[in-house]
Amino acid sequence: MAEREGTENSITGGTFLAPVVQAREVHVHRDRTRAPRLLGPAPEVFVDRVPVFAALARASAERAGRDAPLLVMVTGLPGMGKTATALRWLHQLGAGFPGGHLQDDMSPQGPLRPRDPVAVLEGFVRELAAHQLPPGLRPTDPEGLAAHYRSLTAGAPTLVFLDNVVSAAQVRPLLPGHPGSVVVVTSRFPLTGLRASHPRTLSVRLDALDAVAGAELFHAVTGCPDALDRPALEDVLRACAGLPLAVRIAGARVGELLETGEDPAELARELADRRTRLEALTVPDDLSVAQVFDAVYASLPPGAATLYRALGLHPTPGFSRELVRRAAPGEGDVRTLVRERLLEPAGDGRLRMHALVHDHARTVAGDADAAVLDRYADWYLHRAAAVEWRTSDRWRHGPLFARPELLRDVFDGVDEALDAMEADRANAVAFVELAHDTGRHAVAWQLCEALRGFFFRRKYHADWVAVCLLGVAAAERGEDRVAVARMHFELAFAYADRDDGTDVAAARDHYGHALRVASAAGHARTVSSALEGLGLLELRAGRPGAAAGHFQRAVDALEGVGHPRGRALLTFHLGRARSAESRHAEAAGLLLRARTLFAGLPDRFNEAKSLWHYAQARLRADRPDEALAPLNEAVTLIHTCGAPKEEADILLMRGDVLAAEGRREPAEADWRAALALYDRVNSPAAATVRARLG
């Protein structure tokens, strides 16, 4: 071929294995319609998250005026559906992003080995610039590569999905150049640094599904809305605790059982048992709730792992922050578990674990770290005893009550003490059971005794009776016969206070048992208390004479025993018995004497009750003009005692007295106040008040 003069027709500069085009002018036309589309498929089944999508829609609608890409951070516990939620929303947005859709997993080997953002940048640049710049001429330094990436994404809005991000440093280099772009990050970590550097970040937290959404997801996965009857379905959903991964696995397993002709209710039974629950939420060689949490646990530093196991040994997944400090080697370990989403703030100084996380923590704890149970026992016993010390000055058998200096400064008053125990009521009940089951029998019966004042004031009778039954069983396994007598007395007292129509016989049996054991042990206080209880049952049955006999024997039992509160109570009860016998003058004297004795202790609660029953005695004596003044005093006293049931009783009587005087307006005010208090403790007396108001 003839060549023009001065024209060089050769190839230099290295070895080329690819085809070479030789020409005077070359025009390259890039197909700009082939923007990368790397998003994974949208989930086939998706439920709920309506508030989340509403927030995302608002943010997307406002991005037109932004000068930087919209950054969305979706956080939550592993298995909570972060990836599915992100992909669902991104596919809804997809058509409006001509710059392309980019996606990568930022920690495919777990959080201990996060992806280097430079490696992700290289992959994104390769997809974006496949026809623009040969690989050998692309920047290789991190800053240059990030700048090149921003240049490539500056021309059109781009969607970027970064899944399973571990740190903010992974995200910053991957923010595209066009301000209309959207970047969605999923992480179980809070990524505080990202919010600090990009304060307009929209943070979306995924919480557990509610029962309706859980059922919808379960039925969608099983493909059969009638796979389980309602009770079994409720058991399954309760065990899954709103974790979408767990619900999906449960649905898939039920579907498999239906296909093989097996009973799907078997899964509900496996899930109901905490010992087999995590194993039941497993699809062999594929999906597993335990496997997800195993990976998180393996990434914990030693101190946080120790705390995780310790919290697994607690009987419930909710804790006072103060209790967590008893188990935590350091506050930093608490923060680590919160950052990992294994522990979350629950308001009012409390923390909680997701129920399945707690099951996993219990599994990895095994029998190790069992000494932490003793620290928990000390904390609950000390706290309950401090509440009991605030609510009453009655005599107790437990050794902790012999040292009031350890109890008096825990709470400032009755209301604070009762409210504090309110928050830990379920935990305290569960810990009594745990103490009983783990052989800590002295702890179990002492907790039972210490919880009496709280249960009496707040009227949680089901819990109260359950705790007392455990207290009796625990005491019976020891050698302290006084403890046995006291536990039977406490159980009888709880039955008598509840009195749902079947409890009186049980109360009488246990008072009798307490009397026999205490008499054999020579314990005068408990003998007197048991006789007092039997007398109260007789008084309730309309046999005031028999009641007075028991009360007098109870007084005699205290001969030589310094027990001023016991004598005050028996004076009060005798006054009630004499009033029921229409011995009005004697009753009035006894009840006013009891009021004076209680005021001297002091015991505002029983002082108020003495005034209330004195007013009742005056009404029985046909002296209503002498009833209103003591009722006014009683209302003032009882209001500070944290005793809603008794306060309502006094208000109801005062309303009746006012109504009898023709003072309807203040009477109705008292009745309405009484109704609110009765409703608060679910008292059947509320119906009586509604009838008056009606």
XYZ file of C-alpha atoms in Angstrom:
694
model
C 0.000 0.000 0.000
C 1.399 3.399 -0.968
C 1.957 5.794 1.881
C 1.885 9.552 1.848
C 5.190 11.230 2.426
C 5.817 11.937 6.134
C 3.190 9.538 7.338
C 4.239 6.911 9.940
C 2.276 3.661 9.860
C 3.460 1.738 12.937
C 2.371 0.745 16.469
C 4.570 1.576 19.421
C 4.362 1.727 23.195
C 3.922 -1.912 24.195
C 2.190 -5.122 23.327
C -1.502 -4.926 22.329
C -3.582 -8.059 22.430
C -6.797 -6.351 21.431
C -7.797 -5.234 17.938
C -6.274 -1.921 16.817
C -8.018 0.621 14.624
C -5.745 2.675 12.365
C -7.344 5.728 10.788
C -6.782 9.440 10.308
C -9.900 10.336 12.348
C -11.903 8.101 14.732
C -15.421 8.961 15.942
C -16.631 6.929 18.938
C -20.351 6.969 19.689
C -21.291 5.787 23.197
C -24.725 4.293 23.813
C -25.811 6.504 26.717
C -29.039 4.588 27.161
C -27.198 1.726 28.835
C -26.884 3.143 32.349
C -26.128 0.398 34.897
C -29.075 -1.287 36.578
C -27.604 -3.174 39.514
C -30.489 -3.180 41.990
C -31.490 -6.563 43.292
C -35.091 -7.641 42.739
C -37.835 -6.130 44.842
C -39.260 -8.509 47.482
C -42.169 -10.587 46.204
C -43.990 -10.321 49.527
C -43.981 -7.132 51.530
C -46.283 -5.856 54.275
C -46.717 -2.831 56.521
C -44.085 -0.072 56.893
C -46.698 2.519 55.914
C -45.262 5.295 58.141
C -41.766 4.517 56.832
C -42.816 4.836 53.201
C -44.735 8.011 53.959
C -41.569 9.573 55.409
C -39.535 8.388 52.424
C -42.101 9.775 49.985
C -42.010 13.195 51.659
C -38.226 13.261 51.531
C -38.179 12.221 47.878
C -40.715 14.892 46.930
C -38.512 17.585 48.481
C -35.244 16.575 46.837
C -35.733 18.838 43.798
C -34.497 21.848 45.717
C -31.511 20.140 47.294
C -27.897 21.016 46.575
C -26.647 17.554 47.564
C -27.949 13.992 47.147
C -30.697 12.785 49.467
C -29.110 10.420 51.978
C -31.467 7.905 53.654
C -30.310 5.649 56.462
C -32.459 2.594 57.271
C -31.498 1.016 60.577
C -32.775 -1.817 62.708
C -32.100 -5.177 64.237
C -30.762 -7.960 61.973
C -33.719 -9.726 60.384
C -35.968 -6.664 60.674
C -36.318 -6.271 56.888
C -33.952 -3.380 56.174
C -32.814 -4.668 52.780
C -36.351 -5.587 51.697
C -37.675 -2.169 52.720
C -34.897 -0.355 50.875
C -35.317 -2.392 47.683
C -39.087 -1.996 47.758
C -38.781 1.784 47.869
C -35.878 2.035 45.408
C -37.772 0.055 42.777
C -40.693 2.445 43.185
C -38.320 5.335 42.506
C -36.249 3.687 39.766
C -37.700 5.258 36.599
C -36.692 8.771 37.608
C -32.955 8.104 37.733
C -31.403 8.051 34.263
C -27.903 8.072 35.749
C -28.324 4.437 36.730
C -28.903 2.209 39.738
C -25.889 1.074 41.758
C -25.840 -1.437 44.615
C -23.247 -3.230 46.720
C -22.997 -5.173 49.980
C -20.646 -3.315 52.281
C -19.963 -6.246 54.627
C -20.614 -9.551 52.825
C -18.325 -11.389 55.267
C -19.789 -9.816 58.370
C -19.110 -6.615 60.295
C -15.610 -7.706 61.339
C -14.500 -7.575 57.696
C -16.229 -4.580 56.080
C -15.663 -3.816 52.398
C -13.058 -1.234 51.503
C -14.996 1.639 49.859
C -12.197 1.925 47.263
C -13.026 -1.576 46.022
C -16.690 -0.586 45.747
C -15.725 2.615 43.925
C -13.713 0.612 41.414
C -16.742 -1.560 40.684
C -19.102 1.421 40.335
C -16.661 3.310 38.075
C -16.216 0.242 35.900
C -19.987 0.025 35.423
C -20.392 3.723 34.780
C -17.354 4.254 32.508
C -17.172 0.995 30.585
C -17.086 2.877 27.238
C -15.317 6.058 28.290
C -11.863 5.450 29.708
C -9.610 2.366 29.518
C -9.006 0.826 32.933
C -5.313 1.629 32.809
C -6.034 5.341 32.562
C -8.521 5.567 35.473
C -7.337 7.102 38.739
C -6.055 4.602 41.264
C -5.610 6.746 44.361
C -8.732 6.894 46.635
C -9.255 10.650 46.319
C -8.835 10.649 42.550
C -11.088 7.640 42.127
C -13.812 9.250 44.279
C -13.544 12.473 42.261
C -13.791 10.532 39.021
C -16.877 8.733 40.370
C -18.527 12.047 41.266
C -17.745 13.322 37.771
C -19.305 10.259 36.187
C -22.474 10.694 38.287
C -22.760 14.471 37.937
C -24.721 14.436 34.701
C -27.954 12.763 35.842
C -29.650 11.628 39.061
C -28.400 8.236 40.219
C -29.749 5.719 42.732
C -27.153 4.211 45.047
C -27.954 1.412 47.493
C -25.297 0.512 50.067
C -26.427 -2.518 52.043
C -25.077 -3.629 55.443
C -22.900 -0.599 56.055
C -20.609 -0.835 59.065
C -19.170 2.687 59.275
C -19.767 6.191 57.951
C -16.342 6.091 56.276
C -17.691 3.475 53.861
C -20.436 5.818 52.667
C -18.836 9.233 52.164
C -16.696 8.387 49.065
C -19.705 6.772 47.389
C -21.990 9.820 47.365
C -22.746 10.655 43.709
C -22.203 14.053 42.092
C -25.705 14.981 40.937
C -27.753 16.733 43.671
C -30.917 14.949 42.531
C -29.435 11.555 43.371
C -30.646 9.324 46.206
C -28.377 7.195 48.384
C -29.956 4.571 50.655
C -27.854 3.016 53.385
C -28.916 0.062 55.526
C -27.145 -0.693 58.756
C -27.787 -2.125 62.162
C -25.471 0.564 63.544
C -26.620 4.140 64.246
C -23.812 5.615 62.059
C -23.666 8.719 64.220
C -20.664 10.037 62.297
C -22.660 10.069 59.076
C -25.373 12.173 60.657
C -22.697 14.495 62.027
C -21.107 15.068 58.597
C -24.435 15.068 56.725
C -27.008 16.523 59.150
C -29.833 16.417 56.570
C -29.663 12.620 56.491
C -33.112 11.037 56.829
C -32.863 8.316 59.464
C -35.549 5.619 59.322
C -35.711 3.022 62.079
C -37.531 -0.261 61.493
C -39.336 -1.723 64.474
C -41.127 -5.024 64.945
C -44.257 -5.776 62.935
C -47.534 -5.566 64.798
C -49.812 -8.604 65.030
C -51.906 -7.641 61.970
C -48.887 -7.134 59.706
C -47.246 -10.254 61.102
C -50.316 -12.325 60.265
C -50.459 -10.825 56.758
C -46.812 -11.712 56.115
C -47.247 -15.201 57.581
C -50.260 -15.960 55.382
C -48.526 -14.569 52.295
C -45.561 -16.886 52.829
C -47.623 -19.996 53.651
C -50.004 -19.314 50.789
C -52.826 -20.572 52.984
C -54.861 -18.209 55.174
C -56.298 -21.138 57.174
C -53.020 -22.926 57.872
C -53.389 -22.445 61.633
C -56.341 -21.792 63.884
C -56.366 -18.449 65.667
C -54.819 -19.592 68.987
C -51.968 -21.402 67.217
C -51.386 -18.435 64.905
C -51.261 -16.084 67.882
C -48.721 -18.391 69.550
C -46.533 -18.384 66.428
C -46.662 -14.618 66.001
C -45.991 -14.057 69.696
C -42.907 -16.257 69.474
C -41.678 -14.437 66.355
C -42.074 -11.120 68.216
C -42.607 -9.149 65.034
C -39.227 -10.004 63.473
C -39.960 -10.344 59.728
C -37.214 -12.940 59.191
C -38.711 -15.104 61.928
C -42.232 -14.724 60.518
C -41.026 -15.681 57.038
C -39.240 -18.774 58.327
C -42.260 -19.790 60.412
C -44.529 -19.326 57.390
C -42.214 -21.354 55.154
C -42.016 -24.173 57.695
C -45.793 -24.296 58.098
C -46.142 -24.402 54.313
C -43.737 -27.333 54.204
C -45.654 -29.164 56.948
C -48.887 -28.699 55.009
C -47.288 -30.119 51.859
C -46.064 -33.220 53.687
C -49.382 -33.764 55.449
C -47.993 -33.083 58.925
C -49.700 -31.093 61.657
C -48.631 -27.422 61.346
C -49.644 -26.823 64.965
C -46.492 -28.758 65.901
C -44.464 -25.688 64.962
C -46.558 -23.571 67.316
C -45.705 -25.989 70.126
C -41.989 -25.832 69.307
C -42.076 -22.033 69.264
C -43.919 -21.844 72.578
C -40.971 -23.513 74.329
C -38.072 -21.101 74.718
C -35.674 -24.046 74.742
C -36.602 -25.018 71.159
C -37.733 -21.682 69.742
C -34.561 -20.672 67.903
C -34.098 -24.169 66.529
C -37.665 -24.041 65.219
C -36.913 -20.768 63.430
C -34.394 -22.442 61.141
C -34.511 -23.627 57.550
C -31.651 -26.169 57.357
C -28.683 -25.090 55.223
C -30.369 -21.814 54.376
C -32.034 -19.338 56.757
C -31.744 -19.172 60.530
C -32.589 -16.529 63.098
C -29.928 -17.956 65.404
C -27.312 -17.770 62.649
C -28.021 -14.079 62.120
C -27.576 -13.352 65.821
C -24.541 -15.652 66.048
C -22.741 -13.407 63.568
C -23.541 -10.323 65.610
C -22.485 -11.964 68.870
C -19.197 -13.126 67.341
C -18.332 -9.529 66.475
C -18.720 -8.251 70.054
C -15.689 -7.277 72.104
C -15.170 -9.421 75.241
C -16.793 -7.031 77.745
C -19.901 -6.530 75.634
C -20.139 -10.285 75.016
C -20.026 -10.880 78.782
C -22.829 -8.368 79.320
C -24.858 -9.928 76.494
C -24.658 -13.348 78.172
C -25.475 -11.849 81.566
C -28.615 -10.183 80.227
C -29.600 -13.485 78.653
C -29.758 -14.978 82.143
C -32.271 -12.351 83.280
C -35.784 -13.840 83.239
C -37.293 -11.117 81.012
C -35.994 -9.016 78.089
C -36.639 -5.649 79.804
C -34.356 -4.153 82.434
C -33.806 -1.134 84.608
C -30.634 0.651 83.490
C -29.538 0.503 87.120
C -29.819 -3.291 87.074
C -27.860 -3.486 83.800
C -25.032 -1.613 85.518
C -24.905 -4.451 88.061
C -24.172 -6.866 85.214
C -22.010 -4.606 83.031
C -18.222 -4.618 83.360
C -18.352 -1.047 82.073
C -20.748 1.574 80.695
C -18.966 1.283 77.363
C -20.244 -2.273 77.054
C -23.816 -1.022 77.411
C -23.197 1.509 74.645
C -21.729 -1.218 72.445
C -24.847 -3.375 72.745
C -27.044 -0.346 72.041
C -24.948 0.528 68.988
C -25.248 -3.063 67.762
C -29.055 -2.886 68.204
C -28.903 -5.811 70.632
C -30.085 -3.508 73.398
C -32.290 -0.475 72.990
C -33.520 2.368 75.190
C -37.071 1.837 76.430
C -37.695 5.183 78.166
C -37.712 6.172 81.836
C -34.272 4.774 82.561
C -34.965 1.366 81.068
C -33.437 -0.838 78.390
C -34.802 -3.832 76.537
C -33.842 -6.620 74.167
C -35.957 -7.955 71.357
C -37.493 -11.200 72.624
C -35.602 -13.367 70.114
C -32.340 -11.572 70.839
C -32.932 -12.350 74.510
C -33.582 -16.007 73.658
C -30.279 -16.079 71.772
C -28.422 -14.402 74.633
C -29.819 -17.013 77.010
C -28.656 -19.780 74.646
C -25.066 -18.547 74.389
C -24.951 -17.912 78.146
C -25.702 -21.521 79.019
C -24.720 -22.180 82.622
C -21.794 -19.787 82.459
C -21.822 -16.466 84.296
C -24.463 -17.854 86.692
C -22.997 -15.730 89.498
C -24.728 -12.774 87.860
C -28.036 -14.233 89.090
C -26.899 -13.586 92.636
C -26.278 -9.932 91.753
C -29.742 -9.735 90.228
C -31.214 -11.367 93.346
C -29.529 -8.838 95.626
C -30.791 -5.942 93.513
C -34.424 -7.079 93.335
C -34.557 -8.042 96.994
C -33.033 -4.763 98.138
C -35.348 -2.749 95.890
C -38.526 -4.614 96.898
C -37.586 -4.380 100.568
C -37.063 -0.619 100.220
C -40.556 -0.301 98.692
C -42.033 -2.422 101.471
C -40.219 -0.342 104.103
C -41.789 2.810 102.625
C -45.330 1.438 102.466
C -45.623 -0.052 105.954
C -43.855 -0.441 109.268
C -45.248 -3.927 109.834
C -42.940 -6.618 111.177
C -41.210 -8.827 108.612
C -39.145 -11.951 109.010
C -36.552 -11.422 106.270
C -33.032 -10.516 107.486
C -32.791 -7.457 105.253
C -35.531 -5.744 107.263
C -33.363 -5.948 110.384
C -31.137 -3.276 108.799
C -33.429 -0.361 107.918
C -30.419 1.890 107.353
C -29.924 0.006 104.069
C -33.490 0.761 102.955
C -34.514 4.216 104.078
C -32.558 6.229 101.496
C -33.465 4.224 98.377
C -36.693 6.166 97.735
C -37.878 9.580 98.905
C -41.517 8.659 99.452
C -44.303 6.140 99.031
C -45.387 7.215 95.549
C -41.845 7.149 94.186
C -41.289 3.710 95.687
C -44.518 2.245 94.325
C -43.989 3.756 90.870
C -40.452 2.370 90.737
C -41.694 -1.123 91.553
C -44.523 -0.695 89.039
C -41.939 -0.558 86.263
C -40.296 -3.755 87.541
C -43.418 -5.659 88.553
C -43.244 -8.290 85.804
C -39.511 -8.666 86.346
C -39.881 -9.125 90.099
C -42.560 -11.789 89.626
C -40.428 -13.569 87.039
C -37.400 -13.408 89.293
C -39.278 -15.023 92.189
C -40.031 -17.916 89.842
C -36.420 -18.024 88.632
C -35.116 -17.977 92.210
C -37.430 -20.848 93.101
C -36.473 -22.858 90.013
C -32.719 -22.361 90.510
C -32.724 -23.389 94.162
C -32.428 -19.881 95.589
C -35.271 -20.651 97.975
C -34.416 -18.070 100.636
C -34.383 -15.354 97.963
C -37.781 -16.518 96.658
C -39.608 -16.370 99.990
C -37.915 -13.141 101.061
C -38.943 -11.499 97.780
C -42.478 -12.728 98.356
C -42.521 -11.063 101.759
C -40.921 -7.869 100.433
C -43.453 -7.488 97.605
C -46.485 -7.629 99.906
C -46.844 -3.851 100.416
C -46.650 -3.128 96.683
C -49.220 -5.766 95.761
C -51.523 -4.721 98.570
C -51.498 -1.072 97.504
C -51.717 -1.651 93.745
C -54.028 -4.709 93.844
C -52.266 -6.975 91.348
C -53.894 -10.028 92.833
C -52.996 -12.578 90.150
C -49.299 -11.772 90.472
C -49.583 -11.543 94.245
C -51.108 -14.997 94.645
C -48.653 -16.522 92.152
C -45.692 -15.067 94.051
C -47.068 -16.271 97.386
C -47.556 -19.804 96.074
C -43.906 -19.813 95.021
C -42.956 -18.356 98.393
C -44.730 -21.184 100.217
C -43.066 -23.813 98.004
C -39.638 -22.224 98.482
C -39.974 -21.913 102.259
C -41.122 -25.525 102.539
C -37.798 -26.588 100.986
C -35.830 -24.920 103.762
C -35.464 -25.446 107.486
C -36.799 -22.068 108.680
C -40.219 -22.945 110.117
C -41.042 -19.310 110.841
C -40.513 -18.603 107.142
C -42.967 -21.404 106.334
C -45.542 -19.917 108.706
C -45.043 -16.414 107.284
C -45.468 -17.610 103.702
C -48.736 -19.370 104.495
C -49.859 -16.186 106.245
C -48.889 -14.053 103.226
C -50.757 -16.371 100.841
C -53.848 -16.318 103.060
C -53.704 -12.514 103.205
C -53.481 -12.287 99.395
C -56.447 -14.652 98.956
C -58.483 -12.718 101.512
C -57.732 -9.386 99.876
C -58.688 -10.681 96.422
C -61.855 -12.561 97.499
C -63.216 -13.427 94.068
C -65.859 -15.664 95.627
C -63.731 -18.787 95.925
C -60.823 -17.417 97.914
C -62.242 -17.292 101.447
C -61.919 -21.051 102.016
C -58.329 -21.002 100.734
C -57.534 -18.004 102.938
C -58.966 -19.802 105.988
C -56.908 -22.931 105.223
C -53.646 -21.037 104.930
C -54.305 -18.875 107.999
C -54.922 -22.133 109.879
C -51.711 -23.657 108.518
C -49.747 -20.527 109.492
C -51.245 -20.687 113.002
C -50.257 -24.334 113.491
C -46.694 -23.926 112.209
C -46.120 -20.671 114.108
C -47.497 -22.166 117.323
C -45.158 -25.149 116.986
C -42.245 -22.797 116.326
C -43.207 -20.587 119.272
C -43.416 -17.460 117.122
C -45.893 -15.176 118.884
C -46.066 -12.470 116.186
C -47.134 -14.901 113.492
C -49.560 -16.650 115.846
C -51.172 -13.263 116.494
C -51.197 -12.374 112.770
C -52.856 -15.674 111.828
C -55.543 -15.219 114.507
C -56.089 -11.679 113.270
C -56.607 -13.014 109.721
C -59.095 -15.620 110.895
C -60.964 -12.914 112.788
C -61.185 -10.745 109.682
C -62.719 -13.650 107.761
C -65.340 -14.085 110.489
C -66.074 -10.363 110.407
C -66.546 -10.497 106.653
C -68.878 -13.480 107.040
C -71.139 -11.476 109.373
C -70.055 -13.171 112.582
C -68.646 -10.244 114.597
C -68.786 -12.124 117.900
C -66.572 -14.914 116.598
C -64.319 -12.301 115.020
C -63.909 -10.466 118.336
C -62.925 -13.760 119.961
C -60.101 -14.272 117.450
C -58.950 -10.678 117.865
C -58.815 -11.028 121.651
C -56.775 -14.239 121.348
C -54.458 -12.387 118.984
C -53.973 -9.660 121.611
C -53.241 -12.315 124.243
C -50.642 -13.935 121.983
C -48.640 -10.691 122.023
C -48.221 -10.759 125.802
C -44.636 -9.738 126.512
C -43.916 -8.892 122.850
C -43.106 -5.317 121.871
C -45.399 -4.923 118.882
C -47.208 -1.552 118.975
C -48.396 -1.773 115.391
C -49.954 -5.194 116.003
C -51.811 -3.893 119.034
C -53.025 -0.871 117.067
C -54.370 -3.126 114.315
C -56.156 -5.389 116.760
C -57.727 -2.361 118.467
C -58.943 -1.236 115.059
C -60.391 -4.667 114.236
C -62.106 -4.935 117.600
C -63.695 -1.558 116.979
C -65.075 -2.801 113.670
C -66.422 -5.962 115.310
C -68.143 -4.005 118.091
C -69.698 -1.680 115.513
C -71.072 -4.703 113.640
C -72.547 -5.895 116.954
C -74.200 -2.448 117.343
C -72.116 -1.734 120.433
C -71.735 1.801 119.130
C -70.139 3.624 122.030
C -67.529 0.897 122.543
C -66.851 0.807 118.809
C -66.352 4.568 118.605
C -63.915 4.521 121.511
C -61.880 1.653 120.059
C -61.687 3.173 116.559
C -60.633 6.598 117.847
C -58.073 4.864 120.059
C -56.746 2.989 117.028
C -56.501 6.269 115.109
C -54.370 7.734 117.921
C -52.129 4.669 118.041
C -51.542 4.713 114.271
C -50.814 8.450 114.305
C -48.136 7.825 116.911
C -46.294 5.175 114.871
C -46.829 6.945 112.366
C -48.986 4.960 109.898
C -51.059 7.359 107.775
C -52.650 4.532 105.806
C -54.201 2.797 108.788
C -54.892 6.115 110.494
C -57.053 6.982 107.470
C -58.767 3.581 107.623
C -59.517 4.064 111.329
C -61.204 7.394 110.590
C -63.113 5.863 107.680
C -64.467 3.007 109.827
C -65.199 5.411 112.664
C -67.359 7.386 110.218
C -69.030 4.153 109.157
C -69.670 3.281 112.800
C -71.302 6.685 113.372
C -73.566 6.087 110.390
C -74.578 2.730 111.875
C -75.280 4.539 115.150
C -77.615 6.850 113.189
C -75.310 9.826 113.716
C -74.543 10.961 110.143
C -73.728 14.451 111.427
C -70.604 12.935 113.043
C -69.421 11.124 109.880
C -68.389 13.898 107.480
C -65.544 15.425 109.512
C -63.604 12.145 109.980
C -64.163 11.308 106.311
C -62.629 14.656 105.312
C -59.580 13.859 107.427
C -59.392 10.347 106.014
C -59.460 11.603 102.396
C -56.553 13.947 103.116
C -54.492 11.214 104.782
C -55.125 8.402 102.291
C -54.327 10.569 99.270
C -50.617 10.471 100.150
C -50.481 6.693 100.662
C -50.587 5.344 97.101
C -53.652 3.211 97.887
C -56.203 3.848 95.109
C -58.708 1.161 96.177
C -58.954 2.400 99.776
C -59.007 6.046 98.660
C -61.920 5.227 96.357
C -63.764 3.473 99.215
C -63.489 6.581 101.394
C -64.519 8.937 98.584
C -67.527 6.737 97.805
C -68.707 6.906 101.421
C -68.153 10.651 101.647
C -70.146 11.097 98.430
C -72.984 9.071 99.935
C -72.977 11.227 103.085
C -73.003 14.422 101.019
C -75.832 13.102 98.827
C -77.874 12.245 101.930
C -77.473 15.858 103.011
C -78.824 16.995 99.625
C -75.438 18.236 98.397
C -75.557 16.539 95.022
C -72.780 18.423 93.211
C -69.917 17.667 95.658
C -71.300 14.139 96.063
C -71.002 13.499 92.325
C -67.485 14.958 92.327
C -66.483 12.400 94.968
C -68.177 9.574 93.082
C -66.424 10.495 89.824
C -63.066 10.569 91.613
C -63.859 7.190 93.208
C -64.847 5.739 89.827
C -61.540 6.778 88.253
C -59.621 5.089 91.072
C -61.714 1.908 90.954
C -61.204 1.700 87.196
C -57.474 2.118 87.707
C -57.307 -1.069 89.790
C -60.092 -2.899 87.909
C -62.307 -3.047 90.998
C -65.841 -4.452 90.614
C -66.959 -1.623 92.916
C -66.841 0.628 89.855
C -70.279 -0.720 88.882
C -71.720 0.537 92.181
C -70.412 4.050 91.519
C -71.696 4.070 87.944
C -75.140 3.204 89.278
C -75.028 6.209 91.607
C -73.890 8.535 88.839
C -76.464 7.085 86.451
